[in-house]
Amino acid sequence: MGKDMLYEAMKVVAKQRKIKASPQHDLYKKDEPYFYCVFYAFDSFRPYEKETELANIILDIAVKYCRFDELRWGIIQPGNDLKFTDKARANSIAACNAAFPRKKVCFKYDGSENGLSQLCEDILDYLEKFYRDFFESIDRDYGTLEEYYIANKEENPLLAGLVYIERGQFQNAEKCFRLPNMSCKNSTTSISPVTEEQRARISASCERPRSRSDYERLLDYTIAMQYGIKWTKETADYGLLPEERHGR
């Protein structure tokens, strides 16, 4: 049974539940303040076990705060407005997901085309229960999703750092962004100098124009906020001046 047939069946079943399904085998749904996103597919090695009538489904499950997309984008691209549609969020433009370990889950399935709809129903039932259990554990153990992010900052410092930025605790955010597991260190946005201020920043830092990673921008932002420096396109693209970096 091909993956395309699974997608076609899922598209129909998901729509009935008001869940969106992309051609890339993503399921996503916005339910403020949260955004849910799941990648699903047959296990490429053992998609279906005829003897047990089981389908092996791979699930990559994630959840995030919708507002974190706008928050991060406003830091790495100040003044560059972006409309965050559900599709844009699902494609992880801002990559602010709390992602869970990949799962391989077995579902009853007879291998037939007619059985695909029930397989899709069972997958969605599983996901609904997963999210329900997750948020029950959050309420019980942490109180809020923000506190969960902070408690797990070693695993995903980006999310914890964004929580601290929202709270105005920029020194704590800087510490998070300096942790080893900080993501987006290789994610960059190309730039080209055009203004005098941009050229001055390049000259002062003795650097040629280059692409700065999103990580560098986020880290500089936390420093700028600690010293009351205005965050502009120039500071995001070219970094802080030496005196700004040390609060002088």
XYZ file of C-alpha atoms in Angstrom:
248
model
C 0.000 0.000 0.000
C 1.622 3.238 -1.153
C 2.214 6.372 0.853
C 0.220 8.436 -1.643
C -2.883 6.344 -0.985
C -2.415 6.883 2.747
C -2.191 10.632 2.150
C -5.335 10.711 0.009
C -7.275 8.821 2.653
C -5.898 10.995 5.464
C -6.817 14.171 3.597
C -10.477 13.127 3.610
C -10.585 11.927 7.217
C -8.602 14.890 8.567
C -10.890 17.378 6.826
C -13.879 15.826 8.576
C -12.152 16.611 11.884
C -11.181 20.139 10.771
C -7.503 19.217 10.580
C -5.356 20.271 7.611
C -3.241 17.789 5.673
C -0.415 18.785 3.339
C 0.997 16.810 0.381
C 4.169 16.345 2.447
C 2.296 14.143 4.917
C 1.950 16.831 7.562
C -1.101 17.260 9.731
C -1.540 20.644 11.340
C -4.110 22.606 13.275
C -4.178 26.006 14.936
C -6.014 26.185 18.232
C -4.922 29.409 19.924
C -2.613 29.788 21.678
C -1.221 26.496 20.381
C -0.249 25.129 16.994
C -0.100 21.387 16.471
C 1.953 19.756 13.719
C 2.579 16.086 12.964
C 4.496 14.327 10.207
C 3.135 10.837 9.520
C 4.208 8.064 7.144
C 4.431 4.329 6.753
C 7.665 2.909 8.143
C 9.823 2.638 5.031
C 11.390 -0.619 6.243
C 8.308 -2.463 7.521
C 5.157 -0.616 6.466
C 2.760 -3.541 6.853
C 2.960 -6.911 8.587
C 0.548 -9.239 6.839
C 0.773 -12.011 9.423
C -0.323 -9.723 12.273
C -2.358 -7.248 10.192
C -0.450 -4.325 11.646
C 0.678 -1.108 9.985
C 3.833 0.549 11.305
C 3.417 4.328 11.255
C 6.184 6.829 11.925
C 5.047 9.945 13.805
C 6.997 13.164 14.374
C 4.859 15.161 16.789
C 5.311 18.827 17.739
C 3.475 21.631 19.510
C 4.252 25.308 19.919
C 2.873 28.666 20.890
C 1.654 30.535 17.818
C 3.038 33.822 19.094
C 6.593 32.483 19.224
C 6.712 32.522 15.423
C 6.080 36.259 15.360
C 8.402 36.887 18.300
C 11.384 35.159 16.758
C 10.744 36.550 13.282
C 10.546 40.083 14.688
C 14.020 39.616 16.178
C 15.818 38.057 13.236
C 14.026 40.175 10.620
C 12.948 43.437 12.313
C 10.615 45.449 10.119
C 10.170 42.583 7.666
C 6.509 41.669 8.010
C 5.548 38.085 7.293
C 2.037 36.717 7.235
C 2.063 33.575 9.333
C -0.523 31.373 7.702
C -1.182 27.890 9.040
C 0.835 26.508 6.140
C 3.768 28.780 6.964
C 3.693 27.653 10.586
C 3.521 24.000 9.526
C 6.591 24.473 7.352
C 8.452 25.644 10.464
C 9.601 28.986 9.071
C 10.344 30.101 12.598
C 11.150 26.631 13.961
C 9.700 27.274 17.394
C 8.408 23.756 17.914
C 8.632 21.653 21.022
C 9.277 18.383 19.202
C 8.879 15.003 20.843
C 11.023 11.929 20.125
C 10.057 10.197 16.879
C 7.602 7.362 17.434
C 6.871 4.180 15.557
C 3.337 3.113 16.417
C 1.545 -0.066 15.327
C -2.086 0.159 14.213
C -4.526 -2.554 13.191
C -4.808 -2.609 9.411
C -5.812 -5.350 6.978
C -3.702 -4.054 4.097
C -6.634 -3.135 1.899
C -7.526 0.154 0.273
C -10.884 0.073 2.035
C -9.139 -0.214 5.401
C -7.166 3.007 4.954
C -9.951 5.250 6.250
C -10.128 3.363 9.537
C -6.337 3.422 9.790
C -6.434 7.209 9.429
C -9.157 7.459 12.069
C -7.032 5.389 14.442
C -3.956 7.558 13.803
C -5.907 10.731 14.556
C -7.422 9.167 17.675
C -3.916 8.300 18.836
C -2.693 11.855 18.241
C -5.631 13.426 20.041
C -4.952 11.219 23.058
C -1.227 12.001 22.896
C -1.817 15.746 23.031
C -4.487 15.400 25.706
C -2.165 13.338 27.917
C 0.707 15.760 27.272
C -1.227 18.816 28.401
C -2.586 16.960 31.422
C 1.014 16.211 32.416
C 1.938 19.866 31.848
C -0.881 21.018 34.128
C 0.092 18.470 36.754
C 3.893 18.785 36.716
C 4.646 22.314 35.477
C 1.504 24.434 35.542
C 2.105 26.064 32.147
C 3.814 25.253 28.871
C 6.229 28.128 29.534
C 7.434 26.449 32.724
C 7.806 23.189 30.828
C 10.047 24.955 28.303
C 12.163 26.461 31.072
C 12.456 23.145 32.919
C 13.681 21.532 29.696
C 15.941 24.355 28.534
C 18.945 22.049 28.193
C 17.087 20.090 25.489
C 15.571 23.092 23.723
C 17.138 26.372 24.854
C 15.506 28.322 22.015
C 12.032 27.902 23.475
C 13.147 28.672 27.021
C 14.997 31.737 25.748
C 11.878 33.023 23.993
C 9.904 32.614 27.221
C 12.494 34.711 29.049
C 12.420 37.355 26.296
C 8.647 37.635 26.642
C 9.133 38.124 30.375
C 11.821 40.761 29.854
C 14.464 38.544 31.498
C 17.097 39.074 28.842
C 20.102 37.870 30.847
C 18.406 34.512 31.391
C 17.540 34.402 27.684
C 21.195 35.039 26.794
C 22.269 32.142 29.016
C 19.788 29.865 27.248
C 21.017 30.880 23.807
C 24.586 30.044 24.822
C 23.703 26.456 25.737
C 25.192 23.694 23.535
C 21.869 22.520 22.123
C 20.880 25.930 20.810
C 19.330 25.355 17.404
C 19.465 27.502 14.233
C 23.245 28.032 14.417
C 23.467 27.287 10.708
C 20.270 29.053 9.682
C 21.168 32.274 7.895
C 19.622 35.143 5.997
C 21.634 36.701 3.171
C 22.353 40.427 3.318
C 24.029 43.113 1.226
C 25.253 46.488 2.558
C 23.442 49.543 1.249
C 23.384 52.206 3.955
C 26.111 54.217 5.683
C 25.231 52.710 9.050
C 25.618 49.221 7.647
C 29.027 50.112 6.193
C 30.079 51.668 9.511
C 29.203 48.513 11.378
C 31.171 46.393 8.928
C 34.192 48.679 9.239
C 34.009 48.818 13.031
C 33.876 45.045 13.338
C 36.616 44.591 10.700
C 34.417 42.134 8.878
C 33.447 41.750 5.271
C 29.722 41.565 4.529
C 28.522 38.084 5.325
C 25.415 36.204 6.272
C 24.748 36.185 9.988
C 23.079 33.167 11.484
C 19.731 33.463 13.200
C 21.528 32.287 16.335
C 23.866 35.295 16.217
C 20.927 37.643 15.794
C 18.998 36.182 18.711
C 22.036 36.289 20.976
C 22.858 39.887 20.022
C 19.252 40.854 20.673
C 19.434 39.674 24.288
C 22.621 41.717 24.784
C 21.130 44.783 23.112
C 18.052 44.653 25.337
C 20.201 44.447 28.473
C 21.981 47.667 27.507
C 18.972 49.534 26.129
C 20.204 49.480 22.510
C 17.604 49.981 19.813
C 17.149 46.843 17.734
C 17.069 47.671 14.024
C 17.659 45.955 10.696
C 21.280 47.139 10.830
C 21.956 45.659 14.261
C 20.269 42.414 13.247
C 22.141 42.144 9.931
C 25.598 43.311 11.015
C 25.755 42.827 14.754
C 26.533 45.081 17.674
C 29.433 47.505 17.696
C 32.201 46.625 20.208
C 31.172 49.429 22.550
C 27.525 48.364 22.344
C 28.398 44.777 23.133
C 30.028 45.873 26.381
C 27.430 48.446 27.359
C 29.589 51.499 26.767
